[in-house]
Short mmCIF file of C-alpha atoms in Angstrom, two decimals:
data_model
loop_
_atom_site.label_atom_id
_atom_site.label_comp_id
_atom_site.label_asym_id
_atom_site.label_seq_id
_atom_site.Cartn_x
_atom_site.Cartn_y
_atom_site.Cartn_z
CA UNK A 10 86.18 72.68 72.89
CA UNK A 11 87.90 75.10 75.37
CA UNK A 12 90.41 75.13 77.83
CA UNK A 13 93.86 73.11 77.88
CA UNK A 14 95.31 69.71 77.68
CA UNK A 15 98.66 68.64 79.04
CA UNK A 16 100.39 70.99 76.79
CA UNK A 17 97.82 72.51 74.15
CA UNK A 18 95.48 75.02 74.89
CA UNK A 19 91.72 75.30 72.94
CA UNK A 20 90.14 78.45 72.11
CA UNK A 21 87.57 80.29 70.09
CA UNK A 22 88.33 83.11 67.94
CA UNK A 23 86.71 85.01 65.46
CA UNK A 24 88.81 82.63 63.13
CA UNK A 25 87.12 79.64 64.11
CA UNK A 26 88.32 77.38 66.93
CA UNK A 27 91.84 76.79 67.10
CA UNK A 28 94.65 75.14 69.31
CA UNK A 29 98.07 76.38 70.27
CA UNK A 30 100.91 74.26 71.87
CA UNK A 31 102.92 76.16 74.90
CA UNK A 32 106.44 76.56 73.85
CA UNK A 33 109.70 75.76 75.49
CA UNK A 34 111.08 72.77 73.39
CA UNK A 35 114.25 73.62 71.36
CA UNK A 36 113.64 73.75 67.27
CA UNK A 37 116.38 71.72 66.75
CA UNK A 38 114.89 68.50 68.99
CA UNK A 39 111.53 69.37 67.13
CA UNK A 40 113.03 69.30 63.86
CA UNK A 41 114.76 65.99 64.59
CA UNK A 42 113.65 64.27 67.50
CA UNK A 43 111.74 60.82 67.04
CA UNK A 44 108.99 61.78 69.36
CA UNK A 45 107.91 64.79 67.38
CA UNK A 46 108.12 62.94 64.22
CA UNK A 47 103.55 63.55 64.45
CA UNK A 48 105.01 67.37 64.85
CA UNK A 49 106.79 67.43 62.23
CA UNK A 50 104.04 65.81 59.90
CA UNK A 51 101.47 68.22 60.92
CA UNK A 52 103.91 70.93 60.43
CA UNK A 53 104.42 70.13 56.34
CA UNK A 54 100.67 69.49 55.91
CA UNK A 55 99.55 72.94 57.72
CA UNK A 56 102.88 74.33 55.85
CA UNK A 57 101.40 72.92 52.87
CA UNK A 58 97.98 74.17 53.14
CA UNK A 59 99.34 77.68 54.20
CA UNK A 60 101.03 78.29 50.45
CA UNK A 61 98.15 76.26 48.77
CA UNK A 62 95.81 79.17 50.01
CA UNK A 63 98.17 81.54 49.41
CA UNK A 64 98.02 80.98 45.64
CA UNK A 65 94.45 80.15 45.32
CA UNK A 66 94.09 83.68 46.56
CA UNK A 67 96.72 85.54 44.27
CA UNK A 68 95.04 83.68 41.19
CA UNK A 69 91.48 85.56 42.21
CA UNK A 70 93.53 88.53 43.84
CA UNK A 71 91.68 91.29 41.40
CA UNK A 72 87.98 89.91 43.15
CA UNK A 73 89.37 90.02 46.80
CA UNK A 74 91.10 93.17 46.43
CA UNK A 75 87.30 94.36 47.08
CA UNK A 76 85.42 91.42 48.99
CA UNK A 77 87.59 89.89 51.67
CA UNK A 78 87.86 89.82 55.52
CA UNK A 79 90.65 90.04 57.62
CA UNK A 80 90.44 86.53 58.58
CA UNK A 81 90.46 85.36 54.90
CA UNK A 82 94.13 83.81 55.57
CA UNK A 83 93.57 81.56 58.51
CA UNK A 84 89.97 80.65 56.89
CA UNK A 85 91.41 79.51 53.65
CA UNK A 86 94.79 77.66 55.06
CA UNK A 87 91.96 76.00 57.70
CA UNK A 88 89.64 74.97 54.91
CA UNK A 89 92.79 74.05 52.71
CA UNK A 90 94.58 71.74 55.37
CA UNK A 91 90.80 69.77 55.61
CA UNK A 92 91.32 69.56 51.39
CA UNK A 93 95.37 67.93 51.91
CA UNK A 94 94.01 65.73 54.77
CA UNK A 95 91.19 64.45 52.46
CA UNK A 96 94.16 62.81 50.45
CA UNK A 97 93.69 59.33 50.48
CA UNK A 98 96.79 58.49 48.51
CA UNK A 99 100.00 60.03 50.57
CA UNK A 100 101.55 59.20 53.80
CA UNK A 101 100.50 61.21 56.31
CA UNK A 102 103.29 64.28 56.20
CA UNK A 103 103.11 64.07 52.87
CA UNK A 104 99.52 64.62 52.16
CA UNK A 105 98.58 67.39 49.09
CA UNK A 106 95.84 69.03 47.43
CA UNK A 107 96.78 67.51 44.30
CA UNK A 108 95.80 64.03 45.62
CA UNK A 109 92.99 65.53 48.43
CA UNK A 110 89.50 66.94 47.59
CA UNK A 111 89.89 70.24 46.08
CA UNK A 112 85.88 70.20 45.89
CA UNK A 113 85.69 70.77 49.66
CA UNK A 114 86.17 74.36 48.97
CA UNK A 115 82.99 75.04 47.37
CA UNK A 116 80.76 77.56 49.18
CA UNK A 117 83.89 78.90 50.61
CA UNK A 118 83.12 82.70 51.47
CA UNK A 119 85.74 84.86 50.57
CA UNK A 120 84.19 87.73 52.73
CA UNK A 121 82.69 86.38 56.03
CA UNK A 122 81.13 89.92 56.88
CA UNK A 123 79.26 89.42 53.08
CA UNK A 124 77.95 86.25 52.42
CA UNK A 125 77.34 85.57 48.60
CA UNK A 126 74.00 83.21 50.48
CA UNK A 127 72.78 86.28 51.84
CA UNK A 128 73.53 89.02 49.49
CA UNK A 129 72.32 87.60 46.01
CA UNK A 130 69.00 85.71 45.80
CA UNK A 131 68.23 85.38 42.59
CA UNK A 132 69.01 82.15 40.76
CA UNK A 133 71.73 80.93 38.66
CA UNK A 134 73.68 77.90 36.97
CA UNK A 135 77.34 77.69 38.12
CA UNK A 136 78.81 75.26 35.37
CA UNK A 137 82.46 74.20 34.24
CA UNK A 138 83.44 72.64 31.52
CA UNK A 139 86.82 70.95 31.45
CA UNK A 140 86.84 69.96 27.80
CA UNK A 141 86.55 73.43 26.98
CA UNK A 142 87.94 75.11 29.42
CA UNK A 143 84.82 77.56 29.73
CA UNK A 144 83.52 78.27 33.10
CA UNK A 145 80.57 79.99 33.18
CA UNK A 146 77.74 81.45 35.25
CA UNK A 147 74.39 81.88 33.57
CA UNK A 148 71.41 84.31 35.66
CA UNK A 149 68.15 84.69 34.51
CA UNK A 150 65.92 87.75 34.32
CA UNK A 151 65.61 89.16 37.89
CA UNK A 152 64.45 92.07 39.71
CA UNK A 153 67.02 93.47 41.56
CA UNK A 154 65.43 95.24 44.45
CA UNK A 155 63.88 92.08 45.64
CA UNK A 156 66.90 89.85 44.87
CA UNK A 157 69.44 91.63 45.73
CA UNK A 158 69.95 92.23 49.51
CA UNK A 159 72.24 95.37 49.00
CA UNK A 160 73.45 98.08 52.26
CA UNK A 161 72.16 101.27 52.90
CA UNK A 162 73.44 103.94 50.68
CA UNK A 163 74.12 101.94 47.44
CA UNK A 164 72.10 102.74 44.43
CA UNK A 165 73.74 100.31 42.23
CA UNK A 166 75.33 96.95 41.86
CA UNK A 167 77.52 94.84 39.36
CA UNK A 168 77.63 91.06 39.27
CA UNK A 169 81.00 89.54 38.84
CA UNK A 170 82.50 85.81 37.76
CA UNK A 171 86.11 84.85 38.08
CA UNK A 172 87.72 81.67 37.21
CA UNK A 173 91.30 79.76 37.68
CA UNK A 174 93.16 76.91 36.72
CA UNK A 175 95.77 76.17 39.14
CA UNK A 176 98.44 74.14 39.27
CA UNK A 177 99.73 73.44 43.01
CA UNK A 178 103.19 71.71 41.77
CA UNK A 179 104.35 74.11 39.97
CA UNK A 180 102.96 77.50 41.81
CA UNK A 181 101.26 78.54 38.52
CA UNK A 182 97.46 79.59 37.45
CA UNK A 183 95.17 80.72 34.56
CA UNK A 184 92.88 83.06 35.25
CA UNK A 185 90.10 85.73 33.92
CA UNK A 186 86.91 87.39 35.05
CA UNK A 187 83.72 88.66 33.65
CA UNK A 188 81.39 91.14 34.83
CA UNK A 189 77.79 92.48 34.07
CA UNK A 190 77.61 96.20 33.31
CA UNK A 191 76.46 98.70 37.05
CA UNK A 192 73.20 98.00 37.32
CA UNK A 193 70.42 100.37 39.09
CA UNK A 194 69.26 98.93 42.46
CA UNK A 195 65.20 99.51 41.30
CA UNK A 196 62.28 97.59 40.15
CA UNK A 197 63.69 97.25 36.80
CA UNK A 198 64.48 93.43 35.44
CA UNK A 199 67.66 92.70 34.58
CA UNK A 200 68.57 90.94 31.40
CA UNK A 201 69.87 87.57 31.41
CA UNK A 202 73.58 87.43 32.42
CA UNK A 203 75.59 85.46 31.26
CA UNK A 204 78.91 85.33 32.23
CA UNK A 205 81.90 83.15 31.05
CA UNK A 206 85.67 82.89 31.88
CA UNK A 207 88.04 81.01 29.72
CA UNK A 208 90.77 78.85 30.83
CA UNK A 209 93.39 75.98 29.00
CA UNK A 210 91.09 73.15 27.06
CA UNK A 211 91.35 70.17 28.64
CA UNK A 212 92.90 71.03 31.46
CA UNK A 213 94.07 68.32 34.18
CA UNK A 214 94.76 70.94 36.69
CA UNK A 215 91.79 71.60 39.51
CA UNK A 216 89.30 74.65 38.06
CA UNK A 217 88.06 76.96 40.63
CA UNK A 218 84.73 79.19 39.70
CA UNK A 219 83.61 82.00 42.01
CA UNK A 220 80.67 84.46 41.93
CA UNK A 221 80.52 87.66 43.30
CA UNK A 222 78.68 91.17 44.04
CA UNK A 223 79.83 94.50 44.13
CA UNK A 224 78.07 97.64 45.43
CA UNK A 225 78.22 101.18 44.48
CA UNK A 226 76.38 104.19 45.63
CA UNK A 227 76.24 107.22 42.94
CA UNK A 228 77.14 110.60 43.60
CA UNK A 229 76.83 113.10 41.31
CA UNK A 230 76.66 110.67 38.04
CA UNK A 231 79.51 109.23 39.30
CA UNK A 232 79.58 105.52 40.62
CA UNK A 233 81.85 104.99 43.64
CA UNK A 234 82.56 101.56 45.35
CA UNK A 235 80.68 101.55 48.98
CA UNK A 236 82.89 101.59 51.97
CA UNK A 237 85.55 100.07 50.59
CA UNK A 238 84.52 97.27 49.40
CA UNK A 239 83.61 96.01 53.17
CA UNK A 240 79.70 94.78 51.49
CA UNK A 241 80.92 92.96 48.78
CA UNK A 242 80.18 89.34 48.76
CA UNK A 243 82.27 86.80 46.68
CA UNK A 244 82.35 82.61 46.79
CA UNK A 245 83.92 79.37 45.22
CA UNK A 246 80.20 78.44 43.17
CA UNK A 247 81.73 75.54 41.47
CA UNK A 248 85.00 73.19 41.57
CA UNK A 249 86.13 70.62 39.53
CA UNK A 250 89.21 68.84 40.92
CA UNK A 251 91.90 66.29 39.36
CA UNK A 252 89.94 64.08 36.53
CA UNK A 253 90.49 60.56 36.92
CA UNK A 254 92.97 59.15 34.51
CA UNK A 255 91.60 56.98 32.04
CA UNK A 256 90.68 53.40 33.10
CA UNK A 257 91.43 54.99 37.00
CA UNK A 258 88.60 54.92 39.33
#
């Protein structure tokens, strides 16, 4: 959709599509005014979703200081606001991702210019277990030339898993990583990977598990990350929201 309506304009941008308002009206009639009481509703929910995103990415920011976009922000507060709006419990205004579907993240691309789809072919079995609080990621054998879609120049590659337990109330998270060791980009199989992250046992917090690729091109016997990271895929593989209380539906 493009083009405006009485006072809100619609455009495309390498964000997504979005919608802007003109401006003019005073904060304070905004901020108290009955007819912008939708306003002000829409304001707390995207306000909301905007620090919701904010620490879903400082829990995994060791992964993304290497695999993210410049448009990772706006993405993630997007994708989050669809999460608080999924909350059937809340008034509207007052909407959360405690009470919304956290799962609607999954497949959520942390790096749009690297997409975990179209970087890492080979198999694997994204898992989380909330009893435990183990998150893992288990790969088979593979061969990494013909599963692994890597950019010119690197030589090697390292498969990564990071996991979090976040609470959204409070502003806190539990986190870790694993990693396989660099691994030559050649005709030689892998071993089986197995890769495992360990958060708090039985958790009632919403678990996040993401999988990830980094590239390296050797110089020298020396490894060094390619262009800056700028190749490196990473993704939300598996989610496991609120768990229903017992006797709740």
């Amino acid at each position: 959709m493009k083009g405006t309506i009485g006072n809100i304009t619609f455009y495309k941008s390498k964000a997504g599509h979005l919608a802007r308002g003109k401006g003019g009206v005073d904060g304070s009639r905004i901020a108290n005014d009955a007819a912008f009481v939708r306003t002000r509703e829409n304001g707390a929910e995207f306000g909301r979703a905007g620090k919701a995103g904010k620490l879903l990415r400082t829990a995994f920011r060791a992964m993304l200081l290497n695999a993210s976009d410049s448009y990772l922000t706006s993405r993630l507060t997007r994708d989050m606001l669809k999460v608080i709006q999924a909350d059937a419990k809340s008034v509207r205004g007052q909407r959360n991702v405690i009470d919304g579907e956290a799962e609607l993240l999954s497949g959520f691309e942390f790096n749009i210019n690297a997409r975990l789809a179209g970087t890492l072919f080979a198999p694997y079995t994204a898992a989380i277990d909330r009893a435990t609080g183990i998150l893992k990621v288990d790969i088979p054998a593979f061969i990494p030339v013909n599963m692994v879609a890597a950019p010119g120049g690197a030589t090697h590659f390292k498969i990564l898993a990071a996991g979090a337990e976040i609470d959204f109330e409070a502003e806190t998270f539990v986190n870790g990583n694993a990693a396989s060791a660099e691994l030559a980009i050649d005709a030689t199989p892998t071993a089986v990977m197995n890769l495992s992250v360990n958060v708090t046992a039985n958790s009632t917090k919403p678990l996040f598990l993401a999988l990830g690729v980094e590239f390296y091109q050797q110089v020298n016997g020396a490894l060094y990350s390619l262009k800056n990271g700028a190749f490196n895929a990473l993704a939300l593989v598996s989610i496991s929201g609120i768990p229903a209380a017992p006797g709740g539906v």
